[in-house]
C-alpha positions as a printed Julia matrix, in Angstrom:
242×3 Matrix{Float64}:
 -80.82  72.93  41.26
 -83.31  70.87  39.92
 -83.47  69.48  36.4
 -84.48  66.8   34.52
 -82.91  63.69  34.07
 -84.55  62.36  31.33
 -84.7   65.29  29.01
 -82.0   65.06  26.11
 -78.95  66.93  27.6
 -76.14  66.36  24.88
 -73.61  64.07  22.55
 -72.01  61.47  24.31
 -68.93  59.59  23.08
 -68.59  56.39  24.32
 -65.05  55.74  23.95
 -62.42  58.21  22.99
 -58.49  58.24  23.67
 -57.63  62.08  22.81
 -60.22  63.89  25.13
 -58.96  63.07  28.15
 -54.64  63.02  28.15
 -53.68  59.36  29.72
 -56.61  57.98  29.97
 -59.66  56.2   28.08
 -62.72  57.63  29.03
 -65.99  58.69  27.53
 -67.19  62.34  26.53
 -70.01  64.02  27.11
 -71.07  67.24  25.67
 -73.17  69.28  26.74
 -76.04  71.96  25.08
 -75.87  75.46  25.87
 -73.1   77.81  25.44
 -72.74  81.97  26.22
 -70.58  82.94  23.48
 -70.51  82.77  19.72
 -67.4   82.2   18.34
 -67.75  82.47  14.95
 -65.49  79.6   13.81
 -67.18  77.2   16.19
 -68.56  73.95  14.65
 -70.51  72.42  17.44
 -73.47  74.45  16.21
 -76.12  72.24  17.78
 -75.11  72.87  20.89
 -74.27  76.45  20.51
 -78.06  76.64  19.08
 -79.79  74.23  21.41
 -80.54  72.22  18.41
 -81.64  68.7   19.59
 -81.05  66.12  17.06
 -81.99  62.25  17.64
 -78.74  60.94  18.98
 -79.04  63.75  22.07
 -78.81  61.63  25.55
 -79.6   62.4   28.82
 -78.53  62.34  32.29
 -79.89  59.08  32.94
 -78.13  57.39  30.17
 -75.32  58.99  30.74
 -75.49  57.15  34.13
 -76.08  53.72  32.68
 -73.3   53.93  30.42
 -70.6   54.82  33.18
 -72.0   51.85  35.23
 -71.36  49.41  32.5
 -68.54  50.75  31.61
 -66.69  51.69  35.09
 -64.48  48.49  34.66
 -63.15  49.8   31.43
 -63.19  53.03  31.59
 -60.96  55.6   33.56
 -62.19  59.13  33.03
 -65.48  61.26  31.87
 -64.79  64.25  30.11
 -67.68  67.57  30.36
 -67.66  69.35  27.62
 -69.61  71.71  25.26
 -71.21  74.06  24.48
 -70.24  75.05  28.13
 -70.78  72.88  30.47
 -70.79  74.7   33.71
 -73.95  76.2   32.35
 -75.86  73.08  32.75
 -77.94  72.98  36.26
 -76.99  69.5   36.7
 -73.07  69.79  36.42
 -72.49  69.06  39.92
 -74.68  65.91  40.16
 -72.9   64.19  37.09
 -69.65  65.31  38.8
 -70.68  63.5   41.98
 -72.28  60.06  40.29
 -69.28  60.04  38.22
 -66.58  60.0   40.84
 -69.0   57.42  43.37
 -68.36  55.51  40.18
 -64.58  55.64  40.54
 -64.33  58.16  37.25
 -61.94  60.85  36.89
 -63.11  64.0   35.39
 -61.7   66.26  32.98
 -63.89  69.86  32.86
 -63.48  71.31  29.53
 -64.27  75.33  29.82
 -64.55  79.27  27.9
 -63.39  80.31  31.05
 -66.51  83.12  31.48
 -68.01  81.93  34.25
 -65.36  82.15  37.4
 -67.3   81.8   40.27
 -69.05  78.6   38.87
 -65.18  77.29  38.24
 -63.68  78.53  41.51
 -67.03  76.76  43.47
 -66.71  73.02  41.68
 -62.91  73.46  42.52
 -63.67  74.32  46.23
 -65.38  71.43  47.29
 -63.68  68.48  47.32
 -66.67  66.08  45.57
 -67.16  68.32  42.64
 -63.87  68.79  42.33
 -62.24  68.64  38.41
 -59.24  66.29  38.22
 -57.72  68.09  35.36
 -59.28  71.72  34.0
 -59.04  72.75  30.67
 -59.52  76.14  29.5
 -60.1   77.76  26.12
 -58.42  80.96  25.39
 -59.93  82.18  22.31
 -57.9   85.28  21.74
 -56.79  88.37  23.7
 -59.55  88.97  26.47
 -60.17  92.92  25.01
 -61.25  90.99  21.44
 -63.96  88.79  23.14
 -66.43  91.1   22.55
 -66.48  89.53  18.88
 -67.42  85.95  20.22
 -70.42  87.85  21.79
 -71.49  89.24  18.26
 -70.99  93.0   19.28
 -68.38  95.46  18.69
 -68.82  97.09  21.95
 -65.74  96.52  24.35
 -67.01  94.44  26.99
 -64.83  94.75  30.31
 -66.75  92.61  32.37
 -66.0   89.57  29.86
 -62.44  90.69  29.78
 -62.44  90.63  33.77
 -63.66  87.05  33.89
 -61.32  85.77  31.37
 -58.83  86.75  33.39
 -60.25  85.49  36.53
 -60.56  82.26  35.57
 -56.71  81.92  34.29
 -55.88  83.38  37.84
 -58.25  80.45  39.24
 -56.79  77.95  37.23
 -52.99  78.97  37.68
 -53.15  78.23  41.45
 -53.64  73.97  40.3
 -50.75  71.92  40.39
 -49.54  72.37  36.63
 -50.5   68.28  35.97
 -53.96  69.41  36.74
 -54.5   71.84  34.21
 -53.76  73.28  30.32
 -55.0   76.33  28.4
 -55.99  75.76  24.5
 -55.8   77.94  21.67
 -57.01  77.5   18.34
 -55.79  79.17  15.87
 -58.18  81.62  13.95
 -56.08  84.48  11.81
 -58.93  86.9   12.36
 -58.96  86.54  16.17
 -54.99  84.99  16.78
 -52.5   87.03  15.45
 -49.26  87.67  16.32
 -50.28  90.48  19.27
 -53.02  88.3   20.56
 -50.05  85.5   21.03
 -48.2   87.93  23.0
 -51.02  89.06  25.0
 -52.42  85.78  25.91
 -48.93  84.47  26.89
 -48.13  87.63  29.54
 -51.45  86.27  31.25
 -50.64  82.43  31.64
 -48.22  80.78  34.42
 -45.22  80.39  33.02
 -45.1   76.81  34.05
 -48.8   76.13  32.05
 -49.18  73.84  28.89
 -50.54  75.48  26.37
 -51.8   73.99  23.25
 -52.13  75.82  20.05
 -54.3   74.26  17.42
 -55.18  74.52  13.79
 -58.21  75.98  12.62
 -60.43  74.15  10.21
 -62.62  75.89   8.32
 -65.7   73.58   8.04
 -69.09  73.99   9.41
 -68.34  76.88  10.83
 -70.86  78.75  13.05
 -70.65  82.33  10.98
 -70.27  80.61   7.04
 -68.39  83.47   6.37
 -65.16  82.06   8.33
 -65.62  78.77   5.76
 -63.54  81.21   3.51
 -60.92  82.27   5.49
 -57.79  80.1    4.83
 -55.95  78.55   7.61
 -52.63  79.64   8.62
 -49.74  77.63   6.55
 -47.27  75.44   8.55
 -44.86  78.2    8.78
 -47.2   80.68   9.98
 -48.3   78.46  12.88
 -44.73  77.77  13.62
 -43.73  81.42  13.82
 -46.94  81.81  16.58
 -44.97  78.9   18.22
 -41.75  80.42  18.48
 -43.43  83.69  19.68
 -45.33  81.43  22.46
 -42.56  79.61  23.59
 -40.73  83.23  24.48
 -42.58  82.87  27.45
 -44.63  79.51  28.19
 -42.1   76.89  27.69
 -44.26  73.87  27.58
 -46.44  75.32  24.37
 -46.75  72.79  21.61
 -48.87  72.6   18.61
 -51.55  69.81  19.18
């Protein structure tokens, strides 16, 4: 698919040591996302909202040639960034480069996953996968209230795609929101996920948040999140609070 190169396509970070695990890489995220989670605080690219330090493609490419020397690993992120037309292409120029890639994901689009993953040159090195809460609640990160089973299905579909990687090529995120994570959801999400996945449970922050009203809504306590831990680790071993 065509697209254009020179048109602002997203936030790059240059240098960063905690997006990609093992390796120093740059990160580069993307505009456009397909759900609304209402504690999301990447709000310009959830809203398309281009701001003067946007890059494209093109520089994108410049900076991984001077940097390939340096530099290990590229990290695609969002927003969501196998919405973008030219995923495949930076996947591609990356890895000529000698870059491994790290695809960060919502996990609603399973046949754009399970395609990259397919072909060997647009293949992810290491997939990670936001699980936002049990798959029956995501109708809430759409802004409705009606059930939305086709959402659910994909959810699903995607943690079946991703559970057939090698377990080093792969984890599933949660962050911790006590409207959308509760105990239940804890217990749902964990009956879906391998039981040899790493799962990472994180703490919500609630700062420029995408709905204001979650700016209100206190974070668990330390105790709370450990007691999600505990319930976690019933069944996925390898779950850790990040």
């Amino acid at each position: 698919m065509q697209f254009d190169k020179d048109a602002p396509a997203g936030y790059l970070v240059k240098t960063t040591l905690v997006d990609y695990p093992g390796r120093l890489a740059s990160a580069f995220f993307l505009y456009g996302c397909n759900l609304r989670c209402p504690y999301c605080y990447n709000t310009d690219l959830v809203n398309n909202s281009e701001k003067e330090e946007a890059v494209s493609v093109s520089e994108l490419y410049s900076h991984l040639e001077k940097r390939k020397n340096v530099l290990s690993g590229l990290v695609l992120s969002g927003g969501e960034a196998l919405l973008f037309p030219g995923l495949k292409e930076i996947i591609e120029k990356a890895k000529s480069l000698g870059y491994k890639i790290k695809l960060d994901t919502n996990g609603t689009l399973p046949e754009k996953l399970s395609e990259l993953i397919k072909n060997p040159d647009t293949k992810p090195d290491y997939i990670a996968m936001d699980i936002k809460t049990s798959p029956q609640n995501y109708s809430v990160l759409l802004g409705s209230k009606k059930i939305n089973r086709e959402l659910e299905n994909k959810i699903c579909k995607s943690i079946s795609i991703l559970s057939e990687l090698p377990p080093k090529e792969r984890e599933f995120r949660t962050v911790l929101v006590p409207p959308l994570v509760k105990l239940e959801d804890i217990q749902n999400i964990s009956k879906l996920l391998p039981e040899n996945a790493a799962w990472f449970l994180a703490s919500f922050k609630n700062e420029n948040c995408l709905d204001h009203f979650y700016e209100t809504i206190n974070p668990y306590t330390e105790n709370e999140e450990k007691e999600l831990l505990r319930e976690a680790q019933k069944i996925i071993k390898n779950t850790s609070i990040r």
